[in-house]
Coordinates of C-alpha atoms in Angstrom, one line a residue:
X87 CA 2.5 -14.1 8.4
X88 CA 3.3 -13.1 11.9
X89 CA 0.8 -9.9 12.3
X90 CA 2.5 -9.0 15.7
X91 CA 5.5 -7.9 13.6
X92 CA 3.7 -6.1 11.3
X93 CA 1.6 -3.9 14.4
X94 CA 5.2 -3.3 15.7
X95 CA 6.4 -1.4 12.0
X96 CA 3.5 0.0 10.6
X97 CA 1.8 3.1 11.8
X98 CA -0.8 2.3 14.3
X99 CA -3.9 4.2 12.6
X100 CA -6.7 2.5 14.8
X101 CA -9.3 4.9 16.1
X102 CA -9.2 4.4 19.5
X103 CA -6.9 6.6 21.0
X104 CA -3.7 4.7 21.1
X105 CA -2.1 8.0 21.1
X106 CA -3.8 9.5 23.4
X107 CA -3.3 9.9 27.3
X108 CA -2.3 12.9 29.9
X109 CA 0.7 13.6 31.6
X110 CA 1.3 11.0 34.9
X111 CA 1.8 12.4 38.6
X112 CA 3.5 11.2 41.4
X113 CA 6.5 9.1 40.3
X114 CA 4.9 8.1 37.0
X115 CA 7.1 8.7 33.6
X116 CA 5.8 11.3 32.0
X117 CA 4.0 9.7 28.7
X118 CA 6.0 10.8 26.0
X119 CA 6.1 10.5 21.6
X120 CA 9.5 9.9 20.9
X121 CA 10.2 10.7 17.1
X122 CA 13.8 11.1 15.1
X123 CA 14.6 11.1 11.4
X124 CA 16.5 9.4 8.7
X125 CA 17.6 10.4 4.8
X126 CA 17.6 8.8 2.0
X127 CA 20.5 8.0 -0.4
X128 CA 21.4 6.0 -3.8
X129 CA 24.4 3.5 -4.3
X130 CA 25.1 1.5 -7.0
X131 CA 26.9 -1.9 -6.7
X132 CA 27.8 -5.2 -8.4
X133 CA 26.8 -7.0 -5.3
X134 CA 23.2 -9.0 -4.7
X135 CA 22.9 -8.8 -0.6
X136 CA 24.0 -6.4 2.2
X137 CA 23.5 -5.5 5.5
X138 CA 21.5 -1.9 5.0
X139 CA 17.7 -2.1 4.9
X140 CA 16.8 -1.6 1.2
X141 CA 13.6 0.9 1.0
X142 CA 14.0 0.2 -3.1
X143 CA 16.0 -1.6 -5.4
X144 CA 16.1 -0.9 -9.2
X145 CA 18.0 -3.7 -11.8
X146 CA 19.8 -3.2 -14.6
X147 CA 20.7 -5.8 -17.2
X148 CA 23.6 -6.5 -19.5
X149 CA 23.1 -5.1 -22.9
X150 CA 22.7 -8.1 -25.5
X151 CA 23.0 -8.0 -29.0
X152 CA 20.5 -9.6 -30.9
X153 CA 22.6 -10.4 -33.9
X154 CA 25.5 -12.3 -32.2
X155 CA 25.5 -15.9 -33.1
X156 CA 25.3 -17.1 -29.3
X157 CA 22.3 -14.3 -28.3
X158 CA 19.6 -16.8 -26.4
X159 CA 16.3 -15.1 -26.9
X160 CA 15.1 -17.3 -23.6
X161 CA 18.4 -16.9 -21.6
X162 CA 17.9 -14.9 -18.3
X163 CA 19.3 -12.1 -18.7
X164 CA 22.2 -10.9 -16.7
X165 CA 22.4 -8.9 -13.8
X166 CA 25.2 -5.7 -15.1
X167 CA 24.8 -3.5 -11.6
X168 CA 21.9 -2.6 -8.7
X169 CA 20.6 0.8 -7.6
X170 CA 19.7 0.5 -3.7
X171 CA 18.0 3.4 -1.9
X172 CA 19.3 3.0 2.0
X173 CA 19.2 5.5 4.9
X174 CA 21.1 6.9 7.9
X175 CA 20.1 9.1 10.9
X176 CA 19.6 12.7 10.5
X177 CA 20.8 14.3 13.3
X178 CA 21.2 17.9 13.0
X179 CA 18.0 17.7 10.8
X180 CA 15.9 21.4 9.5
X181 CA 12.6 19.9 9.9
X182 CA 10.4 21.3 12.3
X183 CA 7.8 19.6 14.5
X184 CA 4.3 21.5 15.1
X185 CA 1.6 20.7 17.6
X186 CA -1.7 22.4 15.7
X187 CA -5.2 22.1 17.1
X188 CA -8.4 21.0 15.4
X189 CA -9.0 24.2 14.1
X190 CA -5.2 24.7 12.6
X191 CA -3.9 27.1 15.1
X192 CA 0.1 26.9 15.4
X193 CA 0.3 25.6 19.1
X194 CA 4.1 24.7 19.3
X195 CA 7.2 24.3 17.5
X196 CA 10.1 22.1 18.3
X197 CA 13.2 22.7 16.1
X198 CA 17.0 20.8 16.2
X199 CA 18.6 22.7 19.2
X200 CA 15.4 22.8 21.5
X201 CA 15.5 21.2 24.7
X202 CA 13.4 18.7 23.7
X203 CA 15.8 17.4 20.8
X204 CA 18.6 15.7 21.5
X205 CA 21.8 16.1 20.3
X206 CA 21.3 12.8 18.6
X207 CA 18.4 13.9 16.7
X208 CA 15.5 12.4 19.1
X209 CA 12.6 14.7 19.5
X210 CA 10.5 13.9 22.8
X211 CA 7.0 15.5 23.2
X212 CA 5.0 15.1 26.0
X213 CA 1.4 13.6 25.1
X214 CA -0.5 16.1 26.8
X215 CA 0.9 18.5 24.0
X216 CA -1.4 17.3 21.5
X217 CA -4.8 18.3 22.1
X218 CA -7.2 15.1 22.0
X219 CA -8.8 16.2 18.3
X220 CA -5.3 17.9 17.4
X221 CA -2.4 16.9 15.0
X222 CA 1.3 16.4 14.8
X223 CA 2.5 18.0 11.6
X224 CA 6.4 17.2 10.3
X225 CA 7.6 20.1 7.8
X226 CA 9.9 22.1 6.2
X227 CA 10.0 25.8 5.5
X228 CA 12.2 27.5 2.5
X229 CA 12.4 30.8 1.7
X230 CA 14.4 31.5 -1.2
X231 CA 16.2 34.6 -2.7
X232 CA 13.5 37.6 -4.0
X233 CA 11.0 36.1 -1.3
X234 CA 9.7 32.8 -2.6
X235 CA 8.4 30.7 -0.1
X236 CA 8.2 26.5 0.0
X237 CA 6.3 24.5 2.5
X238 CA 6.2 20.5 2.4
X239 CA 4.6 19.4 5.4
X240 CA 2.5 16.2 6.9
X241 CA 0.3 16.4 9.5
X242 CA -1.4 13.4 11.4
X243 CA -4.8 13.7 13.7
X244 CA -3.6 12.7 17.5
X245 CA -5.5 9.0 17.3
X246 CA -3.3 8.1 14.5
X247 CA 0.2 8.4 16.5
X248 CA 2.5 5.6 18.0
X249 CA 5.0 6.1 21.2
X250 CA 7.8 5.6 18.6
X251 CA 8.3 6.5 15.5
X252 CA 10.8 7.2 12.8
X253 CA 10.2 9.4 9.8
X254 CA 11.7 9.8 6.0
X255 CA 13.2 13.0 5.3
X256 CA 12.1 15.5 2.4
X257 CA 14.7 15.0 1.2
X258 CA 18.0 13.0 0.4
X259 CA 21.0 12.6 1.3
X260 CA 20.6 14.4 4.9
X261 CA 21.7 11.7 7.3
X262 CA 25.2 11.0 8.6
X263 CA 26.7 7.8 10.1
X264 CA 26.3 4.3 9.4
X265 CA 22.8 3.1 7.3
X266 CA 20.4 1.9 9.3
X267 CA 20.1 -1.7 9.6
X268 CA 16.9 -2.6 11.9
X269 CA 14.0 -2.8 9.3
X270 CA 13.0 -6.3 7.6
X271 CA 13.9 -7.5 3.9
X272 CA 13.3 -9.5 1.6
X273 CA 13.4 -13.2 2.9
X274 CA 16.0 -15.5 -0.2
X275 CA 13.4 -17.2 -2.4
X276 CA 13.9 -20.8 -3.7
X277 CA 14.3 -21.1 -7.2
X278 CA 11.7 -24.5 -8.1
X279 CA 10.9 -26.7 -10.8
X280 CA 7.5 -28.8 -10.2
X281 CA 5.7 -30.4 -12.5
X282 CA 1.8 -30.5 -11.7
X283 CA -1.0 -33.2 -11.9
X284 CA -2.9 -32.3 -15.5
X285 CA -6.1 -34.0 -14.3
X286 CA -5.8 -35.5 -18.3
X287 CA -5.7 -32.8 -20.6
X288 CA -1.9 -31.1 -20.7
X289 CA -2.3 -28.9 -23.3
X290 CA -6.2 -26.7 -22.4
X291 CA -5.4 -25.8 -18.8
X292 CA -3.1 -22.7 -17.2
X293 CA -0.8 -24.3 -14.6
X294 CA 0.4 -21.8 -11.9
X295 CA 2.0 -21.5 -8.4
X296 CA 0.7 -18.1 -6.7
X297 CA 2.4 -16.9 -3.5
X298 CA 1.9 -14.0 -1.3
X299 CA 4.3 -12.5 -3.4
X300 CA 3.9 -13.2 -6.7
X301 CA 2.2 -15.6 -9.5
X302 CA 4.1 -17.9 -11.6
X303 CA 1.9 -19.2 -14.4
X304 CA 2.4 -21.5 -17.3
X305 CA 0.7 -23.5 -20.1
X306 CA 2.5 -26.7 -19.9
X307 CA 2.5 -28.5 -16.3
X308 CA 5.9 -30.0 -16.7
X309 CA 8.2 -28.0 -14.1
X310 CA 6.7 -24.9 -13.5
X311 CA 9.0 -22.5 -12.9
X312 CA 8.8 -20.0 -9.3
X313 CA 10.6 -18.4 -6.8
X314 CA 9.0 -19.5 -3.4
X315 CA 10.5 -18.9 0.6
X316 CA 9.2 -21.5 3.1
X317 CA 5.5 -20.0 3.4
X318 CA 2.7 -21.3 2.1
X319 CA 1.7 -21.4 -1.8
X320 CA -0.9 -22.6 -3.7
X321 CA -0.5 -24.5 -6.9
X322 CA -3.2 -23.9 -9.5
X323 CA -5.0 -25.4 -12.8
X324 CA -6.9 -23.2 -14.2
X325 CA -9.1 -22.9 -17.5
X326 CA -7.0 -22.0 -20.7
X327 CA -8.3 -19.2 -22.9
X328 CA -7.7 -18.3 -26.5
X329 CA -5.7 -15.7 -25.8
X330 CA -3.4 -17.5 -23.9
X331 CA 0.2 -18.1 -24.7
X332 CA 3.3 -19.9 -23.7
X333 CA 4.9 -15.9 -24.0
X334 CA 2.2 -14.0 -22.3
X335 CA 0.3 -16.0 -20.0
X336 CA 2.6 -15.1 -16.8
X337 CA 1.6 -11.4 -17.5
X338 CA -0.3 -9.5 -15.6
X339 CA -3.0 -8.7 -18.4
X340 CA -3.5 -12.4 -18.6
X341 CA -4.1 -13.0 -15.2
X342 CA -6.3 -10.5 -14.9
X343 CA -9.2 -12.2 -17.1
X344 CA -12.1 -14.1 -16.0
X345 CA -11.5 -17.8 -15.8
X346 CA -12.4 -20.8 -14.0
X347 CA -10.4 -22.3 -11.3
X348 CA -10.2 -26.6 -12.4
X349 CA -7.9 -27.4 -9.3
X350 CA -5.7 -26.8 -6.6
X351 CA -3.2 -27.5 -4.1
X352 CA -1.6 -26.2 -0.9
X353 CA 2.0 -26.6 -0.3
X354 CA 5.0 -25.1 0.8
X355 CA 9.0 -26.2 0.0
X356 CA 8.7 -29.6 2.0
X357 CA 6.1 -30.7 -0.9
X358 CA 8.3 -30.1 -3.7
X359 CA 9.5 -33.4 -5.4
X360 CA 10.6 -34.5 -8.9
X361 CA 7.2 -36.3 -9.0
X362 CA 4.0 -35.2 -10.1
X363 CA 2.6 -32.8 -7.6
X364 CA -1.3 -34.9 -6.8
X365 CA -3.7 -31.7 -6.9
X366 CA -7.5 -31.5 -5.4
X367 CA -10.3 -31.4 -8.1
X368 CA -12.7 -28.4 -7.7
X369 CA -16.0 -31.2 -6.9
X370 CA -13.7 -33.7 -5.6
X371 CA -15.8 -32.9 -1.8
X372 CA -19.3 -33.0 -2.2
X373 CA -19.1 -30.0 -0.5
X374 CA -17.2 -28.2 -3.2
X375 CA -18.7 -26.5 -5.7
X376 CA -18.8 -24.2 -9.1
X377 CA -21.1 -21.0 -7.7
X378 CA -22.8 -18.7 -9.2
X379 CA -21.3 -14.5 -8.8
X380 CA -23.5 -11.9 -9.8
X381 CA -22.1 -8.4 -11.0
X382 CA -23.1 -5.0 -9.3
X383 CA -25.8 -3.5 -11.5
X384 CA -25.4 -0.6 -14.1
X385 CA -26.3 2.3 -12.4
X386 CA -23.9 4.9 -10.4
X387 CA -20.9 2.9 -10.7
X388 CA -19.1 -0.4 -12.0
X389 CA -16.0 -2.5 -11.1
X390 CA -12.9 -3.4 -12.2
X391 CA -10.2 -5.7 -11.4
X392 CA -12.5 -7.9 -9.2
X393 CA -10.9 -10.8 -7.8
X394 CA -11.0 -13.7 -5.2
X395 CA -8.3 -14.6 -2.4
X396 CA -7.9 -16.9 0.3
X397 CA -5.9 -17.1 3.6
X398 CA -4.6 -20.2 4.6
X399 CA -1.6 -20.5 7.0
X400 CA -1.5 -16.8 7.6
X401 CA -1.1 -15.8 3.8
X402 CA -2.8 -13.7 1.5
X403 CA -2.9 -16.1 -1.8
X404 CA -4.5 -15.1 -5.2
X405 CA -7.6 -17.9 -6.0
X406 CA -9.2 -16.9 -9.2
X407 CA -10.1 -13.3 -11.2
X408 CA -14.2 -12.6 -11.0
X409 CA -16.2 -10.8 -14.3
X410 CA -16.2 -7.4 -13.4
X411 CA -19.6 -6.5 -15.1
X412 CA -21.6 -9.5 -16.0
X413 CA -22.6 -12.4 -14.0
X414 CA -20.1 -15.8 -13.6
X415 CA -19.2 -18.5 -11.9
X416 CA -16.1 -19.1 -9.7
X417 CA -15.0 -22.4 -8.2
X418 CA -15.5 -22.8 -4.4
X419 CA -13.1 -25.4 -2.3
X420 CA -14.9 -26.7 1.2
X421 CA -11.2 -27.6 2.6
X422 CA -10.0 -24.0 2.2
X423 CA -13.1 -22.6 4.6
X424 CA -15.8 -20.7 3.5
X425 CA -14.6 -18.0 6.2
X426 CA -11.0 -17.9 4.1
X427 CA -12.1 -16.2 1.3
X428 CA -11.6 -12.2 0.0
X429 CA -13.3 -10.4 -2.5
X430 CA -11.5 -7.3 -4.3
X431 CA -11.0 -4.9 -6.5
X432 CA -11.3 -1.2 -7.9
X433 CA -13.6 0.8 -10.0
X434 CA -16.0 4.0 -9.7
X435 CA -19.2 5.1 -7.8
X436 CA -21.3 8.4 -7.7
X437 CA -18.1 10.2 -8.8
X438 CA -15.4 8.4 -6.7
X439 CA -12.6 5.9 -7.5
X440 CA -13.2 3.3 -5.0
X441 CA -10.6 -0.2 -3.8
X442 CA -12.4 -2.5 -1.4
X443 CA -11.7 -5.9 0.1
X444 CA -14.4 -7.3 1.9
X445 CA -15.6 -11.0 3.4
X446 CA -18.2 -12.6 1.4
X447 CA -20.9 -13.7 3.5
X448 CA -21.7 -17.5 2.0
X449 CA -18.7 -18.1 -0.7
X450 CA -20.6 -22.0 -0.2
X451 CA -23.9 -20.7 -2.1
X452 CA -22.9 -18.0 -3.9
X453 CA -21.7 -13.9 -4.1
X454 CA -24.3 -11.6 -4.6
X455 CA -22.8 -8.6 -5.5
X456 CA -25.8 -7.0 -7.3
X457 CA -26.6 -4.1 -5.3
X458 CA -23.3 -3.8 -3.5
X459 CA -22.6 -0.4 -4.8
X460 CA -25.5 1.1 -3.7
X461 CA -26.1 0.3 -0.9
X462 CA -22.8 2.3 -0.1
X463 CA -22.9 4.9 2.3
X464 CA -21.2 7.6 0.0
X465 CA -20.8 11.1 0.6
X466 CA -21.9 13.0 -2.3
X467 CA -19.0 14.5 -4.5
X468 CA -18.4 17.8 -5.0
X469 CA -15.6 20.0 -7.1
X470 CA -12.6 20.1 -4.0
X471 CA -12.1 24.1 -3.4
X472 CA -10.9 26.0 -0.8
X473 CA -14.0 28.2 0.8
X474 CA -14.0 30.9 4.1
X475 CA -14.8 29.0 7.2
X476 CA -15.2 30.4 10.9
X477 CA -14.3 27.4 11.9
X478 CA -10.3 27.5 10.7
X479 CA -7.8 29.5 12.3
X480 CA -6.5 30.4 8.8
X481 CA -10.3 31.3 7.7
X482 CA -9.9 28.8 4.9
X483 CA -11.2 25.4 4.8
X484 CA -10.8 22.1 2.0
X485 CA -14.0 20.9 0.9
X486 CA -15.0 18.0 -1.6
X487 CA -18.1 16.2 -0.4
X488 CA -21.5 17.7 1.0
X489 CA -21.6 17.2 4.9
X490 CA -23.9 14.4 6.1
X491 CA -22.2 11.3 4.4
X492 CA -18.7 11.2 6.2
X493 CA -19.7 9.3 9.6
X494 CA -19.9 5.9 7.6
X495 CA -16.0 6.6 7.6
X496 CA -13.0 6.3 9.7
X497 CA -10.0 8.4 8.5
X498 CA -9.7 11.0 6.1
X499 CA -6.4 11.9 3.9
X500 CA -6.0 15.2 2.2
X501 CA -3.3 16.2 -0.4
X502 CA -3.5 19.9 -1.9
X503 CA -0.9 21.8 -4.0
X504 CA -1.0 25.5 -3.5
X505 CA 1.1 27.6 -5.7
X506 CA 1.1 31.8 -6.0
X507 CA 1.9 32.7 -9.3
X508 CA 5.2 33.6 -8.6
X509 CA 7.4 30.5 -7.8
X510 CA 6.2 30.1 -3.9
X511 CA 4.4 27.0 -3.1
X512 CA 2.9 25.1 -0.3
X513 CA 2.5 21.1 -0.4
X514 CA -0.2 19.6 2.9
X515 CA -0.8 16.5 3.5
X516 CA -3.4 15.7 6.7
X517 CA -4.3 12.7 8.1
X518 CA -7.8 13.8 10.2
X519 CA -10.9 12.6 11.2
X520 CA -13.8 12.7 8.0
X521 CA -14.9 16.6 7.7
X522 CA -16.5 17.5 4.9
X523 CA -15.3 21.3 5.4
X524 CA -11.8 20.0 6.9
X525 CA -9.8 23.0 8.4
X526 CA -6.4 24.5 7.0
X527 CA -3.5 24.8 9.1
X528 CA -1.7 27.7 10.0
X529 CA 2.0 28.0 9.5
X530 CA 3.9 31.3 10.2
X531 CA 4.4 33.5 7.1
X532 CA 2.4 31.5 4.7
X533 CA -0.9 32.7 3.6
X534 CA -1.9 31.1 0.0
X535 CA -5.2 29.6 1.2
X536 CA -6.9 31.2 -1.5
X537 CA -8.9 28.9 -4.1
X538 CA -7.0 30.2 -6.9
X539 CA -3.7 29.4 -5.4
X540 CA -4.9 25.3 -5.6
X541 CA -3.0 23.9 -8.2
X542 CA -4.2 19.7 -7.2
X543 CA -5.9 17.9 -4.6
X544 CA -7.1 14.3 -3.9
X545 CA -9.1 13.1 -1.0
X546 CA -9.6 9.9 -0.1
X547 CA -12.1 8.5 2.7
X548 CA -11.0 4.9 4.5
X549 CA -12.9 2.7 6.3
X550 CA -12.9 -0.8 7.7
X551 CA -13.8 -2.6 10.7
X552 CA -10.5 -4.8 10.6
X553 CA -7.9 -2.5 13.1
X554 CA -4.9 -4.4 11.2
X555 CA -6.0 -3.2 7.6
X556 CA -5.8 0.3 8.9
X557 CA -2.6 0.1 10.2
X558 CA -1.5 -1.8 6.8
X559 CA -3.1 0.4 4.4
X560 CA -1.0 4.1 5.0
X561 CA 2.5 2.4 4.9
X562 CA 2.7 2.9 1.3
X563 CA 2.1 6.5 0.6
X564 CA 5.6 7.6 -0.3
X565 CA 7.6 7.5 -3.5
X566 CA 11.0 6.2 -2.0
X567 CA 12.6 6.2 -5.2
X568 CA 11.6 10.1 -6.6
X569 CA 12.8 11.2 -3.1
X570 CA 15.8 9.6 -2.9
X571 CA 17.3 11.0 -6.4
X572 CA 15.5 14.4 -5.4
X573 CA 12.8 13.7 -8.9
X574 CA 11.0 17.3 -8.7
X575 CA 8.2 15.3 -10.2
X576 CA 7.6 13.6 -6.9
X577 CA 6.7 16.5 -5.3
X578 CA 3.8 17.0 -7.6
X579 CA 2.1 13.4 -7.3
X580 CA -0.9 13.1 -4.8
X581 CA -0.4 9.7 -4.1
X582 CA 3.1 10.6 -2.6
X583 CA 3.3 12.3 1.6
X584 CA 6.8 13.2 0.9
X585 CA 7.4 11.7 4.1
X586 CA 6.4 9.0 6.0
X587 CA 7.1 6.5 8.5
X588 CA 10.2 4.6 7.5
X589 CA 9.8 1.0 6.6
X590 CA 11.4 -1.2 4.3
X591 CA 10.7 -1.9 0.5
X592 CA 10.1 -6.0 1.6
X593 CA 7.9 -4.4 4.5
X594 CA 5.5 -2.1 2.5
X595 CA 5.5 -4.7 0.2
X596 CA 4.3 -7.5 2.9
X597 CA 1.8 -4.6 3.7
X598 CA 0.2 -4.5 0.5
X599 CA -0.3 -8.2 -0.1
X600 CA -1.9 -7.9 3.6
X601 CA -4.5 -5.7 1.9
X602 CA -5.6 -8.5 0.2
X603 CA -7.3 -10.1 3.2
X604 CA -8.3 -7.2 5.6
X605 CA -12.0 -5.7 5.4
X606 CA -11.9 -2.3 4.0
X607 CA -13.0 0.4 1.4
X608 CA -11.4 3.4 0.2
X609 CA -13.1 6.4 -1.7
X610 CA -10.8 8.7 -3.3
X611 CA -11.2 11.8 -5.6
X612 CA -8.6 13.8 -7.7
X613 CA -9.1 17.2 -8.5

């Protein structure tokens, strides 16, 4: 994968002040952030390609009736219609744009009609706006009849901004014009047949292909089946367990489960052949071998989903699934490059949900994994409420760790739901800098910062010392689909901004797979 590409369409979130900078003199341009907006909207069609960018598809299949004399139980079923969610400009748009400051004062607002917007829909802000440790906040404001109030907004700390950038709408169905057609999709996979080298036993092993995108796994090595572009895959024999199946062993819960790796092959769509594809023995190099992986130990946490990857030719490639709580083995290949392999997973520490990737330091001798959890800097985890602070503007701050642990961490997302009792509502997202007592930003005529007003919250802490992984990991909080059909459902999940920089389904995809292979470690809590 080309990484340039992806630093060009994913929101720069490095911490070292790439959005920083003061006005220029003389006959210097004036440094500028140069934002506009697009909508989202639904069509349905008959068709499989198109021109528009596709930020999500959705399937539907024929109806078939089991009890006609020609129904194929193992026939692929029929496409009957698509759903695509595309975009198009906003132009006359009612979001605002706020400059706030650390401490959540109201700086500036820029509305559609300003001098600043165009009548195109292209907001330009001068840099030196933004205070160094102040934020950018995107939102709406709604006041409907008897008084009730509704604020969605996002806000992200100066650091995190780009010179360019184009934002999702709230909501749907907004833009005007043609849809937009500059993002990346989905590169046309390869449908493939390949038959893979059994090593002597056909019938005990798995035999799989596993791309960046996807895993294609089945019991017998006579043409397995995948869909594969012109990147690099790895073909796979792996141990066969009792629970596997011809029906179920290319499911995810299958996959999932500890097993050893027997063999395994690097290839792309030159390598395919109606012959027997000649795979490499794990102990084939002296150098290989089957290594020992010991478990964190019981105590303030445990893992789940724990799993080894590799790079090789710029992809993120699944290698082999790792016992989340007991000691194991997994099978170590010299060729691939002890500096090529990526542990991950998911699980819980000192009352946090945690997702790491990290680089094992000797995948030749072993993983020691024992004491990996704690020897976590973690902050520690308190109920999230809203308490009086001197330092906030708005006399209210969040709060859901004890200060003192948040310098072992990098960025800092908060998601709370206000609601007063009587239909009004507010809806924040910031992206800051880690404060343990973050402050609450003002916006004019809306007051619910009150700890009975929170409804739900979730913080989450990132960190990693990889600037790509940072950059990789925020693409993906937004729920495309629920926004685009206006799902009022949407609105409620903490996972979802609501709006966010506007990228592709193929993209955020590409993103996620990325993840795979980039240092990091996330804490997140839901209240």
């Amino acid at each position: 994968m080309d990484k340039r590409l992806y630093l060009s369409l994913l929101l720069p979130l490095a911490l070292a002040g790439c959005g920083g900078g003061d006005d220029g003199g003389g006959s210097k341009p004036t440094p500028k952030y140069t934002i506009d907006f697009a909508s989202f909207y639904v069509t349905e069609t008959e068709k499989d390609s198109t021109r528009c960018d596709i930020y999500d598809e959705k399937i539907y299949y024929e109806n078939v009736d089991p009890s006609d004399p020609n129904y194929d139980p193992d026939a692929e079923p029929e496409v009957d219609y698509r759903e695509w969610v595309h975009a198009n400009k906003v132009k006359n748009t009612r979001l605002r744009v706020a400059v706030h400051s650390a401490q959540g004062q109201l700086l500036e607002t820029y509305s559609a009609g300003s001098s600043s917007w165009s009548n195109s829909g292209t907001l330009q802000i001068n840099k030196s706006k933004i205070p160094s440790d102040g934020y950018l906040t995107i939102y709406e404001s709604v006041i409907r009849p008897g008084g009730i109030k509704f604020l969605d907004s996002v806000s992200y700390h100066k650091s995190l901004l780009s010179n360019n950038m184009r934002f999702s709408d709230f909501q749907p169905q907004r833009g005007e014009g043609s849809c937009i057609t500059t993002g990346q999709d989905f590169p046309n996979l390869r449908d493939i047949k390949q038959t893979l080298e059994d090593g002597g036993d056909s019938s005990g092993q798995v035999f799989g292909i596993n791309s960046s995108y996807d895993t294609f796994w089945a019991t017998s090595p006579i043409n397995v089946e995948a869909k594969l572009d012109n990147k690099q895959s790895l073909a796979v024999r792996y141990e066969r367990l009792e629970s596997d199946t011809p029906e179920n062993v290319d499911d995810s819960i299958q996959k999932d489960k500890y097993r050893q790796i027997n063999a395994y092959r690097l290839l792309d769509l030159r390598d395919i052949t109606s012959k027997p594809l000649e795979m490499n023995e794990i102990g084939d190099d002296y150098r290989d071998g089957t290594n020992y992986w010991y478990a964190p130990l019981a105590g303030n946490g445990r893992l789940d989903n724990v799993s080894l990857s590799i790079e090789s030719g710029g992809e993120p490639l699944f290698w082999q699934a790792l016992p989340n709580d007991r000691d194991g083995y997994y099978g170590y290949a010299h060729k691939i490059g002890g500096t090529n392999y990526y542990i991950s997973g998911s699980g819980v520490v000192d009352g946090w949900g945690i997702e790491f990737t990290d680089k094992p330091k000797d995948v030749s001798t072993g993983i020691d994994y024992s004491t990996w959890l704690q020897d976590l800097d973690i902050p520690y985890r308190t109920d999230t409420e809203i308490v009086s602070c001197g330092s906030s503007e708005t006399g209210a701050c969040l709060r859901s760790y004890a200060s003192g642990g948040e310098g072992s961490w990098d960025i800092q997302r908060s998601f709370l739901l206000l609601e007063d009792g009587f239909g009004g509502q507010i809806r924040q997202v910031i992206y800051s800098k880690p404060q343990s007592t973050l402050p609450l930003l003002t916006f004019t005529g809306f007051d619910l910062f009150v700890n009975d007003n929170l409804q739900k919250s979730k913080v989450s802490l990132f960190s990693s010392s990889d600037r790509d992984a940072s950059e990789f990991f925020f693409s993906g909080k937004i729920d495309v689909r629920g926004i685009a059909t206006a799902d009022p459902q949407a609105s409620l999940d903490p996972n979802n901004d609501g709006m966010a920089l506007l990228h592709t389904e193929f993209e955020r995809a590409e993103a996620l797979s990325e993840l795979r292979v980039q240092p990091l470690k996330v804490l997140s809590a839901t209240d």
